Amino acid sequence: MEVSALKIIAYGIRDDERPYVEEWSKDQNIEVKIVKDLLTDDTVDQAKGFDGAVVYQQKPYTASVLDRLAELGVKNLSLRNVGVDNVDADAVKRNDIKVTNVPAYSPAAIAEFTVTELMRLLRHTTQYEHRQAKGDLKWTPDIATELNSLTVGVIATGRIGRAAIQIYRGFGAKIVAYDVFHNPELEKEGIYVDSLDELYKQADVISLHAPATKENMHMLNADAFNKMKDGVYILNPARGDLVDTDDLIKALDSGKVAGAALDVYENEVGIFNTDFGSFDAIPDDRLKNLMKRENVLVSPHIAFYTTTAVRNMVQFALNNNKQLIETGKADNVVAFN
Ligand code: COI
């Protein structure tokens, strides 16, 4: 079979992604150049001669990189993830670059992880692990709470929020939800409250599934925590910027927040997915403050990290890029405002 003339370059390909790129390339009979490095000023010129680029990184897609891509004539950019908060929107617009993302690679991956972390908090598993490592097999002083007796407040009912709701329901929890856009099915079930204040008033657990936008920056801050129930649990598998870390630390100190599971952190770029060799060497005191607490679970942005999700991220992004190149359109074109 003749290899298609179309050529795609894929940046930042990890070892766990490579087989899925190769599988797609073989199935589609399309050449995909695999590059391990991220798309930066230093690597952008490797895109010369390609019709499109497939990318994933947490570091910014800067104006200078996007300008250069456009200069090279590469105007089809397909992200392997959902979030587009690190893409310079002005540069995309002025260069007329078409950007796609993968809005749903596996909502269940994130939802399952979020609920797992909540169960760990409710059952005080960290306390047991720490004590057992020291040979202490006694019950901890803290008795557990059952999820079926709690009200979970879900902020944002997109695909991930809805997948989380399904799981919470399986445990028998009561759900209240807030979103500016109402999902018609959930609307019929009457679970929406009219304001975040109302959600804060009712919820024993806050499950955050909103994107990072200018408006959402630090939506969970001192003011929001004050409106919540005493002993609330906070789950953030979405974006670090949604939570004011200083205010969260104060709310944990005061006991207002009984526990938190954070798969994201405001300053995570360059810190998460890095081995610093020792706890002390982690260059962020606030993060270490959180990590030291038995009632806080910090994980390095891994909620998405399943085989299903990774395969979908890679192959859906490649499909999007192929569509863009062939037709100028794609299933998941991102509208930048
Ligand atoms: C996203 O898809 O935007 C995520 O947050 C997951 C990312 C770490 C791959």
mmCIF file of C-alpha atoms and ligand atoms in Angstrom:
data_model
loop_
_atom_site.group_PDB
_atom_site.id
_atom_site.type_symbol
_atom_site.label_atom_id
_atom_site.label_comp_id
_atom_site.label_asym_id
_atom_site.label_seq_id
_atom_site.Cartn_x
_atom_site.Cartn_y
_atom_site.Cartn_z
ATOM 1 C CA MET A 1 0.000 0.000 0.000
ATOM 2 C CA GLU A 2 1.263 3.452 -0.880
ATOM 3 C CA VAL A 3 2.015 5.729 2.095
ATOM 4 C CA SER A 4 -0.254 8.789 2.160
ATOM 5 C CA ALA A 5 1.451 12.070 1.231
ATOM 6 C CA LEU A 6 0.166 13.655 4.402
ATOM 7 C CA LYS A 7 2.754 14.054 7.186
ATOM 8 C CA ILE A 8 2.242 14.714 10.886
ATOM 9 C CA ILE A 9 4.800 15.521 13.559
ATOM 10 C CA ALA A 10 3.999 14.479 17.139
ATOM 11 C CA TYR A 11 5.808 16.323 19.934
ATOM 12 C CA GLY A 12 6.370 15.300 23.537
ATOM 13 C CA ILE A 13 5.658 11.634 22.916
ATOM 14 C CA ARG A 14 6.299 9.588 26.058
ATOM 15 C CA ASP A 15 7.258 5.915 25.958
ATOM 16 C CA ASP A 16 3.759 4.903 27.046
ATOM 17 C CA GLU A 17 2.237 6.838 24.128
ATOM 18 C CA ARG A 18 4.596 5.603 21.397
ATOM 19 C CA PRO A 19 2.849 2.249 20.691
ATOM 20 C CA TYR A 20 -0.462 4.035 20.158
ATOM 21 C CA VAL A 21 1.134 6.486 17.718
ATOM 22 C CA GLU A 22 2.748 3.613 15.828
ATOM 23 C CA GLU A 23 -0.485 1.632 15.760
ATOM 24 C CA TRP A 24 -2.411 4.625 14.349
ATOM 25 C CA SER A 25 0.279 5.406 11.792
ATOM 26 C CA LYS A 26 0.209 1.801 10.545
ATOM 27 C CA ASP A 27 -3.584 1.573 10.461
ATOM 28 C CA GLN A 28 -3.945 4.891 8.640
ATOM 29 C CA ASN A 29 -0.890 4.462 6.451
ATOM 30 C CA ILE A 30 0.216 7.966 7.408
ATOM 31 C CA GLU A 31 3.740 9.006 8.352
ATOM 32 C CA VAL A 32 4.007 10.362 11.902
ATOM 33 C CA LYS A 33 7.352 11.668 13.064
ATOM 34 C CA ILE A 34 7.762 11.009 16.775
ATOM 35 C CA VAL A 35 9.629 13.650 18.784
ATOM 36 C CA LYS A 36 10.276 13.164 22.503
ATOM 37 C CA ASP A 37 10.835 16.856 23.186
ATOM 38 C CA LEU A 38 8.068 19.346 23.852
ATOM 39 C CA LEU A 39 7.102 22.033 21.355
ATOM 40 C CA THR A 40 9.334 24.983 22.268
ATOM 41 C CA ASP A 41 11.403 27.672 20.558
ATOM 42 C CA ASP A 42 14.231 25.122 20.380
ATOM 43 C CA THR A 43 12.214 22.374 18.702
ATOM 44 C CA VAL A 44 9.629 24.188 16.615
ATOM 45 C CA ASP A 45 11.738 24.154 13.428
ATOM 46 C CA GLN A 46 11.513 20.365 13.326
ATOM 47 C CA ALA A 47 7.921 20.912 12.156
ATOM 48 C CA LYS A 48 9.116 22.302 8.813
ATOM 49 C CA GLY A 49 7.592 20.334 5.939
ATOM 50 C CA PHE A 50 4.858 18.724 8.043
ATOM 51 C CA ASP A 51 1.148 19.321 7.497
ATOM 52 C CA GLY A 52 0.172 19.266 11.122
ATOM 53 C CA ALA A 53 1.502 18.910 14.662
ATOM 54 C CA VAL A 54 0.118 16.816 17.506
ATOM 55 C CA VAL A 55 1.134 18.014 20.951
ATOM 56 C CA TYR A 56 0.698 17.650 24.684
ATOM 57 C CA GLN A 57 2.483 19.645 27.326
ATOM 58 C CA GLN A 58 1.682 21.557 30.469
ATOM 59 C CA LYS A 59 4.246 24.227 29.644
ATOM 60 C CA PRO A 60 2.813 27.157 27.671
ATOM 61 C CA TYR A 61 2.372 27.142 23.913
ATOM 62 C CA THR A 62 3.864 30.617 23.641
ATOM 63 C CA ALA A 63 3.241 33.354 21.100
ATOM 64 C CA SER A 64 6.762 32.987 19.716
ATOM 65 C CA VAL A 65 6.359 29.236 19.147
ATOM 66 C CA LEU A 66 2.943 29.678 17.536
ATOM 67 C CA ASP A 67 4.189 32.553 15.344
ATOM 68 C CA ARG A 68 7.071 30.390 14.157
ATOM 69 C CA LEU A 69 4.828 27.382 13.495
ATOM 70 C CA ALA A 70 2.640 29.594 11.305
ATOM 71 C CA GLU A 71 5.711 30.986 9.516
ATOM 72 C CA LEU A 72 6.659 27.384 8.709
ATOM 73 C CA GLY A 73 3.162 26.912 7.300
ATOM 74 C CA VAL A 74 2.088 24.485 10.014
ATOM 75 C CA LYS A 75 -1.351 25.722 10.994
ATOM 76 C CA ASN A 76 -3.001 22.514 12.163
ATOM 77 C CA LEU A 77 -2.319 21.929 15.842
ATOM 78 C CA SER A 78 -3.965 19.064 17.701
ATOM 79 C CA LEU A 79 -3.706 18.813 21.464
ATOM 80 C CA ARG A 80 -3.820 15.366 23.030
ATOM 81 C CA ASN A 81 -5.567 16.704 26.148
ATOM 82 C CA VAL A 82 -8.663 18.720 26.966
ATOM 83 C CA GLY A 83 -7.374 21.874 28.712
ATOM 84 C CA VAL A 84 -6.376 24.786 26.460
ATOM 85 C CA ASP A 85 -5.489 27.254 29.218
ATOM 86 C CA ASN A 86 -1.778 27.098 28.302
ATOM 87 C CA VAL A 87 -2.336 28.088 24.643
ATOM 88 C CA ASP A 88 -1.715 31.753 23.715
ATOM 89 C CA ALA A 89 -5.143 32.567 22.273
ATOM 90 C CA ASP A 90 -4.077 35.838 20.630
ATOM 91 C CA ALA A 91 -1.274 34.134 18.731
ATOM 92 C CA VAL A 92 -3.654 31.390 17.576
ATOM 93 C CA LYS A 93 -6.123 33.947 16.264
ATOM 94 C CA ARG A 94 -3.665 36.292 14.568
ATOM 95 C CA ASN A 95 -1.935 33.379 12.830
ATOM 96 C CA ASP A 96 -5.176 31.680 11.886
ATOM 97 C CA ILE A 97 -3.994 28.420 13.437
ATOM 98 C CA LYS A 98 -6.630 25.731 13.795
ATOM 99 C CA VAL A 99 -6.457 24.047 17.195
ATOM 100 C CA THR A 100 -8.234 20.876 18.260
ATOM 101 C CA ASN A 101 -8.370 19.225 21.660
ATOM 102 C CA VAL A 102 -9.644 15.909 22.989
ATOM 103 C CA PRO A 103 -12.623 16.836 25.146
ATOM 104 C CA ALA A 104 -13.469 13.291 26.221
ATOM 105 C CA TYR A 105 -10.621 10.803 26.261
ATOM 106 C CA SER A 106 -11.933 9.080 29.370
ATOM 107 C CA PRO A 107 -14.113 11.063 31.759
ATOM 108 C CA ALA A 108 -14.359 7.880 33.834
ATOM 109 C CA ALA A 109 -10.607 7.852 34.439
ATOM 110 C CA ILE A 110 -10.778 11.174 36.255
ATOM 111 C CA ALA A 111 -14.086 10.474 37.940
ATOM 112 C CA GLU A 112 -12.946 7.081 39.284
ATOM 113 C CA PHE A 113 -9.748 8.565 40.674
ATOM 114 C CA THR A 114 -11.622 11.449 42.323
ATOM 115 C CA VAL A 115 -13.990 9.138 44.134
ATOM 116 C CA THR A 116 -11.152 6.799 45.103
ATOM 117 C CA GLU A 117 -9.386 9.723 46.766
ATOM 118 C CA LEU A 118 -12.563 10.766 48.565
ATOM 119 C CA MET A 119 -12.960 7.233 49.930
ATOM 120 C CA ARG A 120 -9.358 7.308 51.125
ATOM 121 C CA LEU A 121 -10.014 10.582 52.941
ATOM 122 C CA LEU A 122 -13.245 9.381 54.496
ATOM 123 C CA ARG A 123 -11.619 6.126 55.651
ATOM 124 C CA HIS A 124 -8.418 7.838 56.912
ATOM 125 C CA THR A 125 -6.225 5.424 54.973
ATOM 126 C CA THR A 126 -3.154 7.669 55.221
ATOM 127 C CA GLN A 127 -3.352 7.626 59.013
ATOM 128 C CA TYR A 128 -3.408 3.809 58.959
ATOM 129 C CA GLU A 129 -0.565 3.562 56.445
ATOM 130 C CA HIS A 130 1.654 5.888 58.472
ATOM 131 C CA ARG A 131 0.957 4.058 61.733
ATOM 132 C CA GLN A 132 1.326 0.593 60.231
ATOM 133 C CA ALA A 133 4.712 1.492 58.768
ATOM 134 C CA LYS A 134 5.763 2.037 62.401
ATOM 135 C CA GLY A 135 4.289 -1.276 63.540
ATOM 136 C CA ASP A 136 1.137 0.277 65.032
ATOM 137 C CA LEU A 137 -1.933 -1.761 64.093
ATOM 138 C CA LYS A 138 -4.321 0.034 66.453
ATOM 139 C CA TRP A 139 -7.462 1.741 65.145
ATOM 140 C CA THR A 140 -6.875 5.454 64.615
ATOM 141 C CA PRO A 141 -8.677 7.916 66.886
ATOM 142 C CA ASP A 142 -10.689 9.167 63.907
ATOM 143 C CA ILE A 143 -13.767 7.150 63.104
ATOM 144 C CA ALA A 144 -14.860 7.092 59.428
ATOM 145 C CA THR A 145 -17.906 8.645 57.768
ATOM 146 C CA GLU A 146 -19.912 6.795 55.121
ATOM 147 C CA LEU A 147 -20.305 8.385 51.699
ATOM 148 C CA ASN A 148 -23.939 7.255 51.518
ATOM 149 C CA SER A 149 -24.718 9.624 54.378
ATOM 150 C CA LEU A 150 -23.206 12.677 52.654
ATOM 151 C CA THR A 151 -24.220 15.326 50.153
ATOM 152 C CA VAL A 152 -21.727 15.842 47.353
ATOM 153 C CA GLY A 153 -21.688 19.235 45.639
ATOM 154 C CA VAL A 154 -20.512 18.823 42.059
ATOM 155 C CA ILE A 155 -19.222 22.023 40.482
ATOM 156 C CA ALA A 156 -19.516 21.806 36.685
ATOM 157 C CA THR A 157 -21.500 19.044 35.068
ATOM 158 C CA GLY A 158 -19.543 18.461 31.884
ATOM 159 C CA ARG A 159 -18.532 14.927 30.972
ATOM 160 C CA ILE A 160 -16.235 14.427 33.960
ATOM 161 C CA GLY A 161 -18.664 15.943 36.453
ATOM 162 C CA ARG A 162 -21.415 13.706 35.108
ATOM 163 C CA ALA A 163 -19.227 10.597 35.268
ATOM 164 C CA ALA A 164 -18.428 11.463 38.883
ATOM 165 C CA ILE A 165 -22.131 11.935 39.691
ATOM 166 C CA GLN A 166 -22.854 8.421 38.417
ATOM 167 C CA ILE A 167 -20.255 6.936 40.739
ATOM 168 C CA TYR A 168 -21.316 9.025 43.757
ATOM 169 C CA ARG A 169 -24.840 7.802 43.156
ATOM 170 C CA GLY A 170 -23.637 4.205 43.165
ATOM 171 C CA PHE A 171 -22.447 4.844 46.712
ATOM 172 C CA GLY A 172 -25.850 6.277 47.634
ATOM 173 C CA ALA A 173 -24.693 9.875 48.145
ATOM 174 C CA LYS A 174 -27.068 12.789 47.657
ATOM 175 C CA ILE A 175 -25.978 15.083 44.815
ATOM 176 C CA VAL A 176 -26.368 18.819 44.350
ATOM 177 C CA ALA A 177 -24.775 20.440 41.309
ATOM 178 C CA TYR A 178 -23.934 23.855 39.985
ATOM 179 C CA ASP A 179 -23.139 24.857 36.423
ATOM 180 C CA VAL A 180 -23.952 27.841 34.245
ATOM 181 C CA PHE A 181 -24.989 25.362 31.561
ATOM 182 C CA HIS A 182 -27.579 22.854 32.690
ATOM 183 C CA ASN A 183 -27.477 19.311 31.368
ATOM 184 C CA PRO A 184 -31.093 18.482 30.320
ATOM 185 C CA GLU A 185 -31.091 15.016 31.944
ATOM 186 C CA LEU A 186 -29.742 16.285 35.244
ATOM 187 C CA GLU A 187 -32.095 19.247 35.052
ATOM 188 C CA LYS A 188 -35.052 16.840 34.925
ATOM 189 C CA GLU A 189 -33.706 15.139 38.022
ATOM 190 C CA GLY A 190 -33.725 18.482 39.829
ATOM 191 C CA ILE A 191 -30.202 18.329 41.191
ATOM 192 C CA TYR A 192 -29.106 21.851 40.173
ATOM 193 C CA VAL A 193 -28.922 24.611 42.754
ATOM 194 C CA ASP A 194 -29.142 28.233 41.639
ATOM 195 C CA SER A 195 -25.882 29.486 43.061
ATOM 196 C CA LEU A 196 -22.511 28.331 44.301
ATOM 197 C CA ASP A 197 -23.454 29.781 47.702
ATOM 198 C CA GLU A 198 -26.377 27.367 47.875
ATOM 199 C CA LEU A 199 -24.109 24.462 46.910
ATOM 200 C CA TYR A 200 -21.582 25.491 49.589
ATOM 201 C CA LYS A 201 -24.377 25.594 52.163
ATOM 202 C CA GLN A 202 -25.568 22.063 51.424
ATOM 203 C CA ALA A 203 -22.461 20.098 50.471
ATOM 204 C CA ASP A 204 -20.362 17.906 52.763
ATOM 205 C CA VAL A 205 -17.988 17.272 49.860
ATOM 206 C CA ILE A 206 -17.081 19.651 47.028
ATOM 207 C CA SER A 207 -16.126 17.871 43.794
ATOM 208 C CA LEU A 208 -14.573 20.389 41.385
ATOM 209 C CA HIS A 209 -14.759 19.708 37.658
ATOM 210 C CA ALA A 210 -14.627 23.204 36.147
ATOM 211 C CA PRO A 211 -12.124 24.408 33.542
ATOM 212 C CA ALA A 212 -9.578 27.117 34.350
ATOM 213 C CA THR A 213 -10.821 30.443 33.038
ATOM 214 C CA LYS A 214 -10.126 34.016 34.152
ATOM 215 C CA GLU A 215 -13.488 34.050 35.936
ATOM 216 C CA ASN A 216 -12.798 30.794 37.803
ATOM 217 C CA MET A 217 -9.374 31.793 39.123
ATOM 218 C CA HIS A 218 -9.328 31.039 42.882
ATOM 219 C CA MET A 219 -13.047 30.332 42.953
ATOM 220 C CA LEU A 220 -12.411 28.365 46.126
ATOM 221 C CA ASN A 221 -10.978 31.123 48.326
ATOM 222 C CA ALA A 222 -11.476 32.274 51.935
ATOM 223 C CA ASP A 223 -14.850 33.765 51.091
ATOM 224 C CA ALA A 224 -16.057 30.495 49.541
ATOM 225 C CA PHE A 225 -14.650 28.352 52.375
ATOM 226 C CA ASN A 226 -16.468 30.551 54.931
ATOM 227 C CA LYS A 227 -19.761 29.757 53.231
ATOM 228 C CA MET A 228 -19.180 25.987 53.368
ATOM 229 C CA LYS A 229 -20.171 23.535 56.093
ATOM 230 C CA ASP A 230 -17.666 22.949 58.857
ATOM 231 C CA GLY A 231 -15.625 19.832 58.107
ATOM 232 C CA VAL A 232 -16.169 19.958 54.346
ATOM 233 C CA TYR A 233 -13.998 17.830 52.024
ATOM 234 C CA ILE A 234 -12.494 19.411 48.893
ATOM 235 C CA LEU A 235 -11.676 17.376 45.778
ATOM 236 C CA ASN A 236 -9.797 19.047 42.940
ATOM 237 C CA PRO A 237 -8.885 16.855 39.969
ATOM 238 C CA ALA A 238 -9.454 19.784 37.569
ATOM 239 C CA ARG A 239 -7.076 22.756 37.609
ATOM 240 C CA GLY A 240 -4.812 24.126 40.339
ATOM 241 C CA ASP A 241 -5.836 27.725 39.702
ATOM 242 C CA LEU A 242 -9.376 27.014 40.861
ATOM 243 C CA VAL A 243 -8.224 26.872 44.493
ATOM 244 C CA ASP A 244 -6.435 29.605 46.437
ATOM 245 C CA THR A 245 -3.742 27.511 48.089
ATOM 246 C CA ASP A 246 -3.030 29.955 50.934
ATOM 247 C CA ASP A 247 -6.712 30.102 51.807
ATOM 248 C CA LEU A 248 -7.007 26.322 51.633
ATOM 249 C CA ILE A 249 -4.088 25.938 54.044
ATOM 250 C CA LYS A 250 -5.789 28.332 56.476
ATOM 251 C CA ALA A 251 -9.090 26.474 56.125
ATOM 252 C CA LEU A 252 -7.312 23.174 56.839
ATOM 253 C CA ASP A 253 -5.585 24.712 59.867
ATOM 254 C CA SER A 254 -8.877 25.933 61.285
ATOM 255 C CA GLY A 255 -10.625 22.608 60.632
ATOM 256 C CA LYS A 256 -13.165 24.273 58.338
ATOM 257 C CA VAL A 257 -11.900 21.883 55.675
ATOM 258 C CA ALA A 258 -11.624 18.357 57.056
ATOM 259 C CA GLY A 259 -9.600 17.025 54.155
ATOM 260 C CA ALA A 260 -8.593 17.648 50.576
ATOM 261 C CA ALA A 261 -7.570 15.567 47.582
ATOM 262 C CA LEU A 262 -5.559 17.602 45.114
ATOM 263 C CA ASP A 263 -4.508 16.049 41.829
ATOM 264 C CA VAL A 264 -3.600 19.509 40.591
ATOM 265 C CA TYR A 265 -1.800 22.441 42.161
ATOM 266 C CA GLU A 266 -1.487 26.105 41.198
ATOM 267 C CA ASN A 267 2.266 25.939 40.628
ATOM 268 C CA GLU A 268 2.498 22.364 39.428
ATOM 269 C CA VAL A 269 4.196 23.053 36.081
ATOM 270 C CA GLY A 270 7.844 22.039 36.406
ATOM 271 C CA ILE A 271 7.180 20.388 39.786
ATOM 272 C CA PHE A 272 4.755 17.558 39.106
ATOM 273 C CA ASN A 273 6.176 14.631 37.157
ATOM 274 C CA THR A 274 9.693 15.450 38.406
ATOM 275 C CA ASP A 275 11.819 13.340 40.766
ATOM 276 C CA PHE A 276 13.525 15.702 43.232
ATOM 277 C CA GLY A 277 15.332 12.862 45.003
ATOM 278 C CA SER A 278 14.039 13.715 48.467
ATOM 279 C CA PHE A 279 11.036 15.343 50.093
ATOM 280 C CA ASP A 280 13.141 18.275 51.324
ATOM 281 C CA ALA A 281 14.360 18.997 47.808
ATOM 282 C CA ILE A 282 10.833 19.718 46.531
ATOM 283 C CA PRO A 283 11.125 23.429 45.751
ATOM 284 C CA ASP A 284 7.724 24.575 46.983
ATOM 285 C CA ASP A 285 6.970 25.104 50.670
ATOM 286 C CA ARG A 286 3.237 25.407 50.311
ATOM 287 C CA LEU A 287 3.071 22.132 48.434
ATOM 288 C CA LYS A 288 5.201 20.455 51.108
ATOM 289 C CA ASN A 289 2.932 21.901 53.786
ATOM 290 C CA LEU A 290 -0.012 20.198 52.073
ATOM 291 C CA MET A 291 1.846 16.943 51.419
ATOM 292 C CA LYS A 292 2.814 16.575 55.089
ATOM 293 C CA ARG A 293 -0.791 16.479 56.228
ATOM 294 C CA GLU A 294 -2.522 13.142 56.796
ATOM 295 C CA ASN A 295 -5.838 14.647 55.706
ATOM 296 C CA VAL A 296 -4.513 15.948 52.394
ATOM 297 C CA LEU A 297 -3.823 13.705 49.431
ATOM 298 C CA VAL A 298 -1.584 15.232 46.800
ATOM 299 C CA SER A 299 -1.066 13.384 43.533
ATOM 300 C CA PRO A 300 0.928 14.679 40.556
ATOM 301 C CA HIS A 301 -1.900 15.173 38.014
ATOM 302 C CA ILE A 302 -2.455 11.475 37.421
ATOM 303 C CA ALA A 303 -6.241 11.179 37.509
ATOM 304 C CA PHE A 304 -6.271 10.920 33.717
ATOM 305 C CA TYR A 305 -3.439 8.388 33.552
ATOM 306 C CA THR A 306 -4.989 5.107 32.395
ATOM 307 C CA THR A 307 -4.360 2.985 29.315
ATOM 308 C CA THR A 308 -7.814 3.833 27.935
ATOM 309 C CA ALA A 309 -7.228 7.549 28.337
ATOM 310 C CA VAL A 310 -3.714 7.581 26.906
ATOM 311 C CA ARG A 311 -4.692 5.576 23.843
ATOM 312 C CA ASN A 312 -7.681 7.851 23.230
ATOM 313 C CA MET A 313 -5.657 11.022 23.757
ATOM 314 C CA VAL A 314 -3.098 9.951 21.182
ATOM 315 C CA GLN A 315 -5.418 8.500 18.588
ATOM 316 C CA PHE A 316 -8.252 11.034 18.847
ATOM 317 C CA ALA A 317 -5.686 13.859 18.497
ATOM 318 C CA LEU A 318 -4.156 12.203 15.429
ATOM 319 C CA ASN A 319 -7.636 11.744 13.924
ATOM 320 C CA ASN A 320 -8.393 15.417 14.574
ATOM 321 C CA ASN A 321 -5.145 16.462 12.942
ATOM 322 C CA LYS A 322 -5.797 14.301 9.888
ATOM 323 C CA GLN A 323 -9.291 15.780 9.554
ATOM 324 C CA LEU A 324 -7.908 19.327 9.792
ATOM 325 C CA ILE A 325 -5.280 18.646 7.162
ATOM 326 C CA GLU A 326 -7.668 16.935 4.762
ATOM 327 C CA THR A 327 -10.760 19.098 5.181
ATOM 328 C CA GLY A 328 -9.850 22.223 7.183
ATOM 329 C CA LYS A 329 -12.421 21.058 9.733
ATOM 330 C CA ALA A 330 -12.393 18.580 12.621
ATOM 331 C CA ASP A 331 -14.654 17.135 15.300
ATOM 332 C CA ASN A 332 -13.036 19.042 18.132
ATOM 333 C CA VAL A 333 -11.977 22.482 16.934
ATOM 334 C CA VAL A 334 -11.415 24.838 19.889
ATOM 335 C CA ALA A 335 -13.082 28.266 19.643
ATOM 336 C CA PHE A 336 -10.756 30.876 21.175
ATOM 337 C CA ASN A 337 -12.518 34.075 22.228
HETATM 338 C C1 COI B 1 -6.157 17.655 30.485
HETATM 339 O O1 COI B 1 -6.544 16.824 29.660
HETATM 340 O O2 COI B 1 -6.223 18.863 30.244
HETATM 341 C C2 COI B 1 -5.601 17.200 31.757
HETATM 342 O O3 COI B 1 -5.660 17.897 32.721
HETATM 343 C C3 COI B 1 -4.856 15.921 31.803
HETATM 344 C C4 COI B 1 -3.444 16.131 31.380
HETATM 345 C C5 COI B 1 -2.505 15.981 32.518
HETATM 346 C C6 COI B 1 -3.069 15.146 30.333
#
